[in-house]
PDB file of C-alpha atoms in Angstrom:
ATOM      1  CA  MET V1485     -20.288 108.775 -37.323  1.00 47.00           C
ATOM      2  CA  LYS V1486     -21.142 108.079 -33.816  1.00 40.00           C
ATOM      3  CA  LYS V1487     -24.673 107.879 -34.406  1.00 45.00           C
ATOM      4  CA  THR V1488     -24.193 105.962 -37.790  1.00 45.00           C
ATOM      5  CA  LEU V1489     -22.523 103.081 -35.694  1.00 40.00           C
ATOM      6  CA  ILE V1490     -24.721 102.707 -33.516  1.00 41.00           C
ATOM      7  CA  LEU V1491     -27.404 103.129 -35.415  1.00 45.00           C
ATOM      8  CA  LEU V1492     -25.978 100.278 -37.585  1.00 41.00           C
ATOM      9  CA  LEU V1493     -25.185  98.075 -34.317  1.00 39.00           C
ATOM     10  CA  ALA V1494     -28.866  98.380 -33.398  1.00 45.00           C
ATOM     11  CA  ILE V1495     -30.262  97.379 -36.800  1.00 46.00           C
ATOM     12  CA  TRP V1496     -27.780  94.355 -35.901  1.00 39.00           C
ATOM     13  CA  LEU V1497     -28.938  93.574 -32.885  1.00 41.00           C
ATOM     14  CA  CYS V1498     -32.145  93.567 -33.960  1.00 48.00           C
ATOM     15  CA  GLY V1499     -31.293  91.184 -36.512  1.00 48.00           C
ATOM     16  CA  VAL V1500     -29.518  88.505 -34.540  1.00 41.00           C
ATOM     17  CA  CYS V1501     -32.584  88.421 -32.193  1.00 46.00           C
ATOM     18  CA  GLY V1502     -34.859  87.751 -34.763  1.00 47.00           C
ATOM     19  CA  VAL V1503     -32.711  84.642 -35.463  1.00 44.00           C
ATOM     20  CA  GLN V1504     -33.056  83.625 -32.132  1.00 48.00           C
ATOM     21  CA  ALA V1505     -36.847  84.180 -32.324  1.00 48.00           C
ATOM     22  CA  ALA V1506     -36.812  82.049 -35.183  1.00 50.00           C
ATOM     23  CA  GLN V1507     -35.299  79.000 -34.115  1.00 55.00           C
ATOM     24  CA  LEU V1508     -36.873  79.028 -30.612  1.00 53.00           C
ATOM     25  CA  ASN V1509     -40.513  78.989 -33.061  1.00 69.00           C
ATOM     26  CA  LYS V1510     -39.131  76.285 -35.447  1.00 90.00           C
ATOM     27  CA  VAL V1511     -40.941  73.714 -35.394  1.00 91.00           C
ATOM     28  CA  ALA V1512     -38.787  70.327 -33.601  1.00 92.00           C
ATOM     29  CA  ALA V1513     -41.538  67.387 -34.563  1.00 93.00           C
ATOM     30  CA  VAL V1514     -45.260  66.919 -35.139  1.00 94.00           C
ATOM     31  CA  VAL V1515     -46.846  64.336 -33.070  1.00 94.00           C
ATOM     32  CA  ASN V1516     -50.482  63.448 -34.187  1.00 94.00           C
ATOM     33  CA  GLY V1517     -50.594  67.414 -35.325  1.00 93.00           C
ATOM     34  CA  GLN V1518     -49.521  68.306 -31.885  1.00 93.00           C
ATOM     35  CA  VAL V1519     -45.717  70.864 -32.265  1.00 94.00           C
ATOM     36  CA  ILE V1520     -43.252  70.573 -30.658  1.00 93.00           C
ATOM     37  CA  THR V1521     -41.146  73.706 -30.669  1.00 93.00           C
ATOM     38  CA  MET V1522     -37.817  74.169 -30.653  1.00 92.00           C
ATOM     39  CA  PHE V1523     -38.476  76.644 -27.163  1.00 90.00           C
ATOM     40  CA  ASP V1524     -39.950  73.286 -25.574  1.00 90.00           C
ATOM     41  CA  LEU V1525     -37.177  71.523 -26.250  1.00 91.00           C
ATOM     42  CA  GLN V1526     -34.535  73.297 -25.130  1.00 89.00           C
ATOM     43  CA  LYS V1527     -36.127  74.482 -22.189  1.00 86.00           C
ATOM     44  CA  THR V1528     -37.136  70.530 -21.354  1.00 88.00           C
ATOM     45  CA  ALA V1529     -32.753  69.503 -22.549  1.00 88.00           C
ATOM     46  CA  LEU V1530     -32.254  72.070 -20.292  1.00 85.00           C
ATOM     47  CA  PRO V1531     -31.504  70.274 -17.055  1.00 81.00           C
ATOM     48  CA  GLU V1532     -30.237  67.107 -18.939  1.00 83.00           C
ATOM     49  CA  LEU V1533     -27.627  69.837 -20.619  1.00 85.00           C
ATOM     50  CA  GLY V1534     -26.469  70.768 -17.202  1.00 81.00           C
ATOM     51  CA  ARG V1535     -25.911  67.456 -15.675  1.00 77.00           C
ATOM     52  CA  ALA V1536     -23.737  66.947 -18.831  1.00 81.00           C
ATOM     53  CA  ARG V1537     -21.719  69.746 -17.997  1.00 84.00           C
ATOM     54  CA  LEU V1538     -22.897  70.611 -21.815  1.00 86.00           C
ATOM     55  CA  ASN V1539     -23.130  74.419 -23.549  1.00 85.00           C
ATOM     56  CA  PRO V1540     -25.676  74.488 -26.321  1.00 83.00           C
ATOM     57  CA  ASN V1541     -23.638  77.579 -27.569  1.00 85.00           C
ATOM     58  CA  ASN V1542     -20.564  75.830 -27.762  1.00 87.00           C
ATOM     59  CA  PRO V1543     -19.558  74.672 -31.409  1.00 88.00           C
ATOM     60  CA  ALA V1544     -16.649  71.605 -30.200  1.00 89.00           C
ATOM     61  CA  GLN V1545     -19.685  70.268 -28.224  1.00 89.00           C
ATOM     62  CA  ALA V1546     -22.536  69.956 -30.515  1.00 88.00           C
ATOM     63  CA  LYS V1547     -22.511  66.381 -31.603  1.00 91.00           C
ATOM     64  CA  GLU V1548     -22.786  65.740 -27.542  1.00 92.00           C
ATOM     65  CA  VAL V1549     -25.366  68.145 -27.665  1.00 90.00           C
ATOM     66  CA  ASP V1550     -27.429  66.796 -30.404  1.00 92.00           C
ATOM     67  CA  LYS V1551     -27.691  63.808 -29.038  1.00 92.00           C
ATOM     68  CA  VAL V1552     -29.290  64.853 -25.703  1.00 91.00           C
ATOM     69  CA  PHE V1553     -31.696  66.932 -27.203  1.00 93.00           C
ATOM     70  CA  ARG V1554     -32.697  63.954 -29.705  1.00 93.00           C
ATOM     71  CA  LYS V1555     -32.933  61.672 -26.188  1.00 92.00           C
ATOM     72  CA  VAL V1556     -35.018  64.411 -24.947  1.00 92.00           C
ATOM     73  CA  LEU V1557     -36.793  64.911 -27.888  1.00 94.00           C
ATOM     74  CA  ASP V1558     -37.575  61.259 -27.989  1.00 93.00           C
ATOM     75  CA  MET V1559     -39.383  61.622 -24.316  1.00 91.00           C
ATOM     76  CA  MET V1560     -41.224  64.512 -25.193  1.00 93.00           C
ATOM     77  CA  ILE V1561     -42.718  62.693 -28.083  1.00 94.00           C
ATOM     78  CA  MET V1562     -43.434  59.800 -25.269  1.00 92.00           C
ATOM     79  CA  ASP V1563     -45.204  61.576 -22.741  1.00 92.00           C
ATOM     80  CA  ILE V1564     -47.366  63.260 -26.318  1.00 93.00           C
ATOM     81  CA  LEU V1565     -48.255  59.467 -27.503  1.00 94.00           C
ATOM     82  CA  LEU V1566     -48.845  58.525 -23.230  1.00 92.00           C
ATOM     83  CA  GLY V1567     -51.366  61.752 -22.990  1.00 92.00           C
ATOM     84  CA  GLN V1568     -53.410  61.357 -25.807  1.00 93.00           C
ATOM     85  CA  GLU V1569     -53.950  57.703 -24.980  1.00 91.00           C
ATOM     86  CA  ALA V1570     -54.890  58.730 -21.886  1.00 92.00           C
ATOM     87  CA  LYS V1571     -58.079  60.754 -23.442  1.00 92.00           C
ATOM     88  CA  ARG V1572     -58.555  58.089 -25.366  1.00 91.00           C
ATOM     89  CA  LEU V1573     -58.669  55.624 -22.508  1.00 90.00           C
ATOM     90  CA  LYS V1574     -60.765  58.349 -20.498  1.00 93.00           C
ATOM     91  CA  ILE V1575     -57.697  57.958 -18.133  1.00 91.00           C
ATOM     92  CA  SER V1576     -57.204  61.612 -15.919  1.00 92.00           C
ATOM     93  CA  VAL V1577     -55.062  62.732 -12.716  1.00 92.00           C
ATOM     94  CA  SER V1578     -56.776  64.765 -10.326  1.00 93.00           C
ATOM     95  CA  PRO V1579     -55.432  68.013  -8.872  1.00 93.00           C
ATOM     96  CA  SER V1580     -55.217  66.150  -5.386  1.00 94.00           C
ATOM     97  CA  GLU V1581     -53.323  62.911  -6.594  1.00 93.00           C
ATOM     98  CA  VAL V1582     -50.816  65.634  -7.392  1.00 92.00           C
ATOM     99  CA  ASP V1583     -50.935  66.728  -4.131  1.00 92.00           C
ATOM    100  CA  ASN V1584     -50.381  63.496  -2.437  1.00 90.00           C
ATOM    101  CA  GLU V1585     -47.477  62.939  -4.627  1.00 88.00           C
ATOM    102  CA  ILE V1586     -45.578  66.104  -3.305  1.00 89.00           C
ATOM    103  CA  ALA V1587     -47.145  65.672   0.045  1.00 88.00           C
ATOM    104  CA  LYS V1588     -45.082  62.325  -0.289  1.00 84.00           C
ATOM    105  CA  MET V1589     -41.914  64.119  -1.552  1.00 82.00           C
ATOM    106  CA  MET V1590     -41.682  66.421   1.091  1.00 83.00           C
ATOM    107  CA  LYS V1591     -42.233  63.698   4.373  1.00 79.00           C
ATOM    108  CA  ALA V1592     -39.801  61.423   2.551  1.00 70.00           C
ATOM    109  CA  ARG V1593     -37.365  63.984   2.512  1.00 70.00           C
ATOM    110  CA  ASN V1594     -38.297  65.425   5.665  1.00 72.00           C
ATOM    111  CA  LEU V1595     -38.772  69.297   5.146  1.00 78.00           C
ATOM    112  CA  THR V1596     -41.162  71.888   5.278  1.00 84.00           C
ATOM    113  CA  LYS V1597     -43.192  73.351   2.910  1.00 86.00           C
ATOM    114  CA  GLN V1598     -41.104  76.657   2.974  1.00 87.00           C
ATOM    115  CA  GLN V1599     -37.645  73.774   2.920  1.00 85.00           C
ATOM    116  CA  PHE V1600     -39.160  72.335   0.361  1.00 85.00           C
ATOM    117  CA  GLU V1601     -39.934  75.321  -1.970  1.00 86.00           C
ATOM    118  CA  ALA V1602     -36.493  76.813  -1.472  1.00 85.00           C
ATOM    119  CA  GLN V1603     -34.835  73.136  -2.323  1.00 81.00           C
ATOM    120  CA  LEU V1604     -36.875  73.831  -5.661  1.00 82.00           C
ATOM    121  CA  ALA V1605     -35.788  77.258  -5.633  1.00 83.00           C
ATOM    122  CA  GLN V1606     -32.240  76.279  -5.601  1.00 79.00           C
ATOM    123  CA  GLN V1607     -32.710  73.692  -8.117  1.00 73.00           C
ATOM    124  CA  LYS V1608     -34.413  75.909 -10.670  1.00 74.00           C
ATOM    125  CA  ILE V1609     -37.951  73.378 -10.556  1.00 80.00           C
ATOM    126  CA  SER V1610     -40.864  75.752 -10.596  1.00 86.00           C
ATOM    127  CA  ILE V1611     -44.067  73.939  -8.409  1.00 89.00           C
ATOM    128  CA  ASP V1612     -45.901  73.950 -11.648  1.00 89.00           C
ATOM    129  CA  GLU V1613     -43.157  71.715 -13.427  1.00 86.00           C
ATOM    130  CA  LEU V1614     -42.651  69.330 -10.749  1.00 88.00           C
ATOM    131  CA  ARG V1615     -46.730  68.994 -10.675  1.00 91.00           C
ATOM    132  CA  GLN V1616     -46.896  68.588 -14.706  1.00 89.00           C
ATOM    133  CA  ASN V1617     -43.744  65.746 -13.834  1.00 87.00           C
ATOM    134  CA  PHE V1618     -45.773  63.983 -11.133  1.00 89.00           C
ATOM    135  CA  GLU V1619     -48.434  64.179 -13.846  1.00 90.00           C
ATOM    136  CA  LYS V1620     -46.698  62.004 -16.438  1.00 88.00           C
ATOM    137  CA  SER V1621     -45.631  59.732 -14.184  1.00 87.00           C
ATOM    138  CA  LEU V1622     -49.169  58.703 -12.572  1.00 90.00           C
ATOM    139  CA  LEU V1623     -50.952  59.004 -16.013  1.00 89.00           C
ATOM    140  CA  ARG V1624     -47.937  56.354 -17.152  1.00 87.00           C
ATOM    141  CA  GLN V1625     -48.859  54.213 -14.364  1.00 84.00           C
ATOM    142  CA  LYS V1626     -52.262  54.372 -15.136  1.00 88.00           C
ATOM    143  CA  ILE V1627     -51.931  53.001 -18.048  1.00 87.00           C
ATOM    144  CA  MET V1628     -49.029  50.752 -17.604  1.00 83.00           C
ATOM    145  CA  GLY V1629     -51.834  48.892 -15.115  1.00 81.00           C
ATOM    146  CA  MET V1630     -54.938  49.216 -17.052  1.00 84.00           C
ATOM    147  CA  GLU V1631     -52.835  48.544 -20.362  1.00 81.00           C
ATOM    148  CA  VAL V1632     -49.705  46.499 -19.581  1.00 80.00           C
ATOM    149  CA  GLY V1633     -49.826  44.993 -15.930  1.00 76.00           C
ATOM    150  CA  ARG V1634     -53.458  42.973 -16.108  1.00 77.00           C
ATOM    151  CA  LYS V1635     -52.054  41.243 -19.372  1.00 82.00           C
ATOM    152  CA  VAL V1636     -49.238  40.233 -17.164  1.00 87.00           C
ATOM    153  CA  VAL V1637     -49.209  37.017 -15.760  1.00 90.00           C
ATOM    154  CA  VAL V1638     -46.756  34.813 -13.154  1.00 93.00           C
ATOM    155  CA  THR V1639     -47.910  31.364 -12.635  1.00 95.00           C
ATOM    156  CA  PRO V1640     -47.769  29.784  -9.286  1.00 95.00           C
ATOM    157  CA  ALA V1641     -45.773  27.045 -10.601  1.00 96.00           C
ATOM    158  CA  GLU V1642     -42.896  29.963 -11.674  1.00 96.00           C
ATOM    159  CA  ILE V1643     -43.093  31.277  -8.388  1.00 95.00           C
ATOM    160  CA  LYS V1644     -42.484  28.019  -6.809  1.00 95.00           C
ATOM    161  CA  ALA V1645     -39.805  27.420  -8.935  1.00 96.00           C
ATOM    162  CA  TYR V1646     -38.491  30.210  -8.409  1.00 95.00           C
ATOM    163  CA  TYR V1647     -38.759  30.202  -4.717  1.00 94.00           C
ATOM    164  CA  GLU V1648     -36.977  26.984  -4.604  1.00 94.00           C
ATOM    165  CA  ALA V1649     -34.130  28.374  -6.543  1.00 93.00           C
ATOM    166  CA  HIS V1650     -33.751  31.910  -4.477  1.00 89.00           C
ATOM    167  CA  LYS V1651     -35.113  30.765  -1.213  1.00 86.00           C
ATOM    168  CA  ASP V1652     -31.767  31.165   0.771  1.00 81.00           C
ATOM    169  CA  ASN V1653     -32.077  34.760  -0.361  1.00 78.00           C
ATOM    170  CA  LEU V1654     -35.891  35.566   0.344  1.00 83.00           C
ATOM    171  CA  TYR V1655     -36.044  37.443   3.782  1.00 79.00           C
ATOM    172  CA  ASP V1656     -39.093  39.801   5.166  1.00 79.00           C
ATOM    173  CA  ARG V1657     -38.846  43.550   3.610  1.00 78.00           C
ATOM    174  CA  GLY V1658     -40.916  44.593   5.653  1.00 80.00           C
ATOM    175  CA  GLY V1659     -39.277  48.217   7.926  1.00 82.00           C
ATOM    176  CA  LEU V1660     -36.301  48.474   5.332  1.00 85.00           C
ATOM    177  CA  HIS V1661     -34.836  51.660   4.548  1.00 88.00           C
ATOM    178  CA  MET V1662     -33.105  53.648   1.730  1.00 89.00           C
ATOM    179  CA  GLY V1663     -29.877  55.342   1.834  1.00 90.00           C
ATOM    180  CA  VAL V1664     -29.246  57.285  -1.087  1.00 90.00           C
ATOM    181  CA  LEU V1665     -25.748  58.839  -1.904  1.00 91.00           C
ATOM    182  CA  VAL V1666     -25.083  61.315  -4.836  1.00 89.00           C
ATOM    183  CA  TYR V1667     -21.668  62.540  -5.319  1.00 90.00           C
ATOM    184  CA  ALA V1668     -20.695  65.482  -5.613  1.00 84.00           C
ATOM    185  CA  PRO V1669     -18.953  66.198  -9.131  1.00 81.00           C
ATOM    186  CA  ASN V1670     -15.138  66.629  -8.326  1.00 83.00           C
ATOM    187  CA  VAL V1671     -15.309  63.380  -5.533  1.00 86.00           C
ATOM    188  CA  ASN V1672     -13.295  59.949  -6.179  1.00 91.00           C
ATOM    189  CA  ALA V1673     -16.488  58.200  -6.320  1.00 90.00           C
ATOM    190  CA  LYS V1674     -14.811  54.996  -6.907  1.00 90.00           C
ATOM    191  CA  SER V1675     -12.182  55.627  -4.319  1.00 92.00           C
ATOM    192  CA  ILE V1676     -14.943  55.855  -1.483  1.00 93.00           C
ATOM    193  CA  ALA V1677     -16.853  53.110  -2.894  1.00 93.00           C
ATOM    194  CA  ALA V1678     -14.150  50.897  -1.989  1.00 93.00           C
ATOM    195  CA  GLN V1679     -13.689  51.712   1.049  1.00 93.00           C
ATOM    196  CA  ILE V1680     -17.284  51.668   1.984  1.00 92.00           C
ATOM    197  CA  LYS V1681     -17.212  48.181   0.564  1.00 90.00           C
ATOM    198  CA  SER V1682     -13.918  47.372   2.606  1.00 91.00           C
ATOM    199  CA  GLY V1683     -15.538  48.570   6.197  1.00 89.00           C
ATOM    200  CA  LYS V1684     -13.491  51.261   6.227  1.00 91.00           C
ATOM    201  CA  LEU V1685     -15.967  54.281   5.843  1.00 91.00           C
ATOM    202  CA  SER V1686     -19.791  53.027   6.591  1.00 91.00           C
ATOM    203  CA  PHE V1687     -22.427  54.152   4.090  1.00 93.00           C
ATOM    204  CA  GLU V1688     -23.599  56.758   6.622  1.00 91.00           C
ATOM    205  CA  GLU V1689     -20.169  58.360   7.594  1.00 92.00           C
ATOM    206  CA  ALA V1690     -19.874  58.943   3.265  1.00 92.00           C
ATOM    207  CA  ALA V1691     -23.444  60.294   2.965  1.00 91.00           C
ATOM    208  CA  ALA V1692     -22.592  62.908   5.950  1.00 90.00           C
ATOM    209  CA  LYS V1693     -19.009  64.060   4.673  1.00 90.00           C
ATOM    210  CA  TYR V1694     -19.448  63.119   0.191  1.00 90.00           C
ATOM    211  CA  SER V1695     -23.488  63.151  -0.494  1.00 90.00           C
ATOM    212  CA  ILE V1696     -24.953  66.379  -2.286  1.00 86.00           C
ATOM    213  CA  ALA V1697     -28.613  64.312  -1.849  1.00 81.00           C
ATOM    214  CA  PRO V1698     -31.132  65.618   0.270  1.00 72.00           C
ATOM    215  CA  ASN V1699     -30.851  63.854   3.952  1.00 79.00           C
ATOM    216  CA  LYS V1700     -27.408  63.444   4.098  1.00 83.00           C
ATOM    217  CA  ASP V1701     -27.159  64.487   7.717  1.00 83.00           C
ATOM    218  CA  LYS V1702     -28.640  61.950   8.246  1.00 86.00           C
ATOM    219  CA  GLY V1703     -26.629  59.110   6.787  1.00 87.00           C
ATOM    220  CA  GLY V1704     -28.904  59.196   3.364  1.00 88.00           C
ATOM    221  CA  ASP V1705     -31.981  57.772   4.767  1.00 89.00           C
ATOM    222  CA  MET V1706     -34.667  58.793   2.642  1.00 86.00           C
ATOM    223  CA  GLY V1707     -36.940  56.543   4.499  1.00 84.00           C
ATOM    224  CA  PRO V1708     -39.472  53.173   4.270  1.00 87.00           C
ATOM    225  CA  VAL V1709     -38.777  52.068   1.024  1.00 84.00           C
ATOM    226  CA  GLU V1710     -42.516  51.646  -0.688  1.00 80.00           C
ATOM    227  CA  TRP V1711     -41.432  48.586  -2.833  1.00 77.00           C
ATOM    228  CA  ASP V1712     -45.118  49.254  -4.709  1.00 70.00           C
ATOM    229  CA  ARG V1713     -44.095  52.638  -5.372  1.00 72.00           C
ATOM    230  CA  LEU V1714     -40.855  52.442  -6.893  1.00 75.00           C
ATOM    231  CA  ASN V1715     -39.976  52.777 -10.937  1.00 71.00           C
ATOM    232  CA  PRO V1716     -38.752  49.467 -13.004  1.00 65.00           C
ATOM    233  CA  GLU V1717     -35.214  50.486 -12.849  1.00 71.00           C
ATOM    234  CA  TRP V1718     -34.837  50.925  -9.164  1.00 78.00           C
ATOM    235  CA  GLU V1719     -37.012  47.905  -8.420  1.00 75.00           C
ATOM    236  CA  GLY V1720     -35.154  45.670 -10.242  1.00 73.00           C
ATOM    237  CA  ARG V1721     -31.758  47.096  -8.699  1.00 79.00           C
ATOM    238  CA  LEU V1722     -32.852  46.544  -4.925  1.00 83.00           C
ATOM    239  CA  ASN V1723     -35.059  43.343  -5.317  1.00 77.00           C
ATOM    240  CA  LYS V1724     -31.654  42.052  -5.569  1.00 77.00           C
ATOM    241  CA  MET V1725     -30.536  43.253  -2.191  1.00 83.00           C
ATOM    242  CA  LYS V1726     -30.302  42.019   0.598  1.00 82.00           C
ATOM    243  CA  PRO V1727     -30.500  43.953   4.450  1.00 85.00           C
ATOM    244  CA  GLY V1728     -27.220  46.112   5.317  1.00 87.00           C
ATOM    245  CA  ASP V1729     -26.029  45.992   1.373  1.00 90.00           C
ATOM    246  CA  VAL V1730     -24.399  48.782  -0.866  1.00 92.00           C
ATOM    247  CA  THR V1731     -24.611  49.287  -4.774  1.00 90.00           C
ATOM    248  CA  ASP V1732     -21.823  49.173  -6.685  1.00 90.00           C
ATOM    249  CA  VAL V1733     -21.521  52.838  -8.330  1.00 90.00           C
ATOM    250  CA  PHE V1734     -24.297  53.921 -11.094  1.00 86.00           C
ATOM    251  CA  ASP V1735     -25.092  56.819 -13.240  1.00 83.00           C
ATOM    252  CA  LEU V1736     -27.803  58.494 -11.719  1.00 78.00           C
ATOM    253  CA  GLN V1737     -29.533  61.656 -14.006  1.00 68.00           C
ATOM    254  CA  GLY V1738     -25.675  62.480 -15.060  1.00 71.00           C
ATOM    255  CA  ARG V1739     -24.131  61.839 -11.390  1.00 80.00           C
ATOM    256  CA  LYS V1740     -22.529  58.783  -9.348  1.00 87.00           C
ATOM    257  CA  ALA V1741     -25.178  57.054  -6.656  1.00 89.00           C
ATOM    258  CA  GLN V1742     -25.079  54.954  -4.173  1.00 88.00           C
ATOM    259  CA  VAL V1743     -28.104  52.726  -2.422  1.00 91.00           C
ATOM    260  CA  HIS V1744     -27.839  51.464   0.591  1.00 91.00           C
ATOM    261  CA  LEU V1745     -30.887  49.169   2.154  1.00 88.00           C
ATOM    262  CA  PHE V1746     -31.250  48.487   5.411  1.00 88.00           C
ATOM    263  CA  ARG V1747     -33.000  48.597   8.849  1.00 84.00           C
ATOM    264  CA  PRO V1748     -32.816  51.891  11.476  1.00 82.00           C
ATOM    265  CA  GLY V1749     -30.851  51.035  14.486  1.00 75.00           C
ATOM    266  CA  GLY V1750     -28.165  48.698  12.705  1.00 67.00           C
ATOM    267  CA  ASP V1751     -30.472  45.588  12.604  1.00 67.00           C
ATOM    268  CA  ASN V1752     -29.798  43.968   9.198  1.00 65.00           C
ATOM    269  CA  ALA V1753     -30.660  40.283   9.880  1.00 64.00           C
ATOM    270  CA  GLU V1754     -31.945  37.942   7.166  1.00 69.00           C
ATOM    271  CA  LYS V1755     -35.506  36.641   8.256  1.00 76.00           C
ATOM    272  CA  GLN V1756     -36.226  33.655   5.532  1.00 82.00           C
ATOM    273  CA  LEU V1757     -39.692  33.484   4.080  1.00 86.00           C
ATOM    274  CA  THR V1758     -42.184  30.874   3.595  1.00 91.00           C
ATOM    275  CA  LEU V1759     -43.064  29.649   0.432  1.00 93.00           C
ATOM    276  CA  GLU V1760     -46.689  31.527   0.991  1.00 93.00           C
ATOM    277  CA  GLN V1761     -45.105  34.577   2.606  1.00 90.00           C
ATOM    278  CA  ALA V1762     -42.153  35.080  -0.465  1.00 90.00           C
ATOM    279  CA  THR V1763     -44.943  34.660  -2.969  1.00 93.00           C
ATOM    280  CA  PRO V1764     -45.826  38.667  -3.379  1.00 88.00           C
ATOM    281  CA  GLN V1765     -41.940  39.224  -3.039  1.00 84.00           C
ATOM    282  CA  ILE V1766     -41.693  37.107  -5.848  1.00 90.00           C
ATOM    283  CA  ASP V1767     -44.515  37.981  -8.116  1.00 91.00           C
ATOM    284  CA  ALA V1768     -43.275  41.669  -7.980  1.00 84.00           C
ATOM    285  CA  ILE V1769     -39.484  40.273  -9.377  1.00 85.00           C
ATOM    286  CA  LEU V1770     -41.075  38.165 -11.969  1.00 90.00           C
ATOM    287  CA  ARG V1771     -43.423  40.268 -13.025  1.00 86.00           C
ATOM    288  CA  GLN V1772     -40.901  44.171 -13.325  1.00 82.00           C
ATOM    289  CA  PRO V1773     -39.047  42.200 -16.209  1.00 86.00           C
ATOM    290  CA  LYS V1774     -42.073  40.676 -18.124  1.00 88.00           C
ATOM    291  CA  ALA V1775     -44.213  44.523 -17.656  1.00 86.00           C
ATOM    292  CA  MET V1776     -41.245  46.451 -18.642  1.00 84.00           C
ATOM    293  CA  GLU V1777     -41.052  44.074 -22.083  1.00 87.00           C
ATOM    294  CA  ARG V1778     -45.009  44.435 -22.327  1.00 89.00           C
ATOM    295  CA  PHE V1779     -44.664  47.890 -21.602  1.00 87.00           C
ATOM    296  CA  GLU V1780     -41.938  48.256 -24.576  1.00 88.00           C
ATOM    297  CA  ASP V1781     -44.104  46.255 -26.898  1.00 90.00           C
ATOM    298  CA  TYR V1782     -47.009  48.668 -26.029  1.00 89.00           C
ATOM    299  CA  THR V1783     -45.229  51.975 -26.661  1.00 90.00           C
ATOM    300  CA  SER V1784     -43.791  50.718 -29.471  1.00 92.00           C
ATOM    301  CA  GLN V1785     -47.264  50.087 -31.375  1.00 92.00           C
ATOM    302  CA  LEU V1786     -48.187  53.515 -30.303  1.00 92.00           C
ATOM    303  CA  ARG V1787     -45.039  55.171 -32.376  1.00 93.00           C
ATOM    304  CA  ASN V1788     -45.822  52.441 -35.498  1.00 94.00           C
ATOM    305  CA  LYS V1789     -49.815  54.012 -35.333  1.00 93.00           C
ATOM    306  CA  ALA V1790     -48.443  58.039 -34.488  1.00 93.00           C
ATOM    307  CA  VAL V1791     -47.777  60.066 -37.397  1.00 94.00           C
ATOM    308  CA  ILE V1792     -44.393  61.848 -36.327  1.00 93.00           C
ATOM    309  CA  ASP V1793     -42.814  63.843 -38.391  1.00 93.00           C
ATOM    310  CA  ILE V1794     -39.279  65.166 -36.798  1.00 91.00           C
ATOM    311  CA  ARG V1795     -37.644  68.299 -38.193  1.00 88.00           C
ATOM    312  CA  LEU V1796     -34.654  68.377 -36.396  1.00 79.00           C
TER     313      LEU V1796
END
């Protein structure tokens, strides 16, 4: 009898494993003939699910989990479309370009190779995954430069009009550093942000005490701001800030965060710019929303021309 029960249990487990394997091999979407499996989708969605504290095996969270899956699937579809577009345009990213991005990240975080790899392991990110993410990001930037950036025009008249309207707030951004404070989940971010705003607590003290971001022991200092390498969301946020400013609390990949723009040594004095000096800065400010609008149109056209079969 006992042997029979063990045999039945083994058969049942094999059946369960077979069902799970079938689910993982199930096709989530097909994009111009390129397949995205449920395994690929679930693996890519894991970090997002973790940040949202969602369990895909919890029926009570099924709707929220589905929203995350659909959001991640949408991103994966766009990555495929942009990858296919890069091949059409004969755009590629070399291993040395990716190496350069990784070196910059290590330098910005002031980490040795060993420390950097340990940090990736702690975050459960493999070096191959990181390289793939950088490759996708660089491809996107190159496509934007070729198909979007060159088609965005900012006229001298627009620059002059912006300068006249905002010249009191245009300053020298050279030498500015970016401080990042990422709050732990169990911290009252709004309360701490209020203390920073009132001056009861400095940003550096708050970062050292509450941040879970790299370089918290340096007051959250992430090093000099590379303005031309900021993603559009961050560029739009930082462009509106003066030296010494701290953002309101905002969502950063599922966490509450704040950014501090400052000059090392505490010198946050504004240095007003002339029209000529301010022109590159104004051009970047005016170009960013135009580029984003153009990029959205461009990606919409890619989607409309593509054959996309979503099977979720």
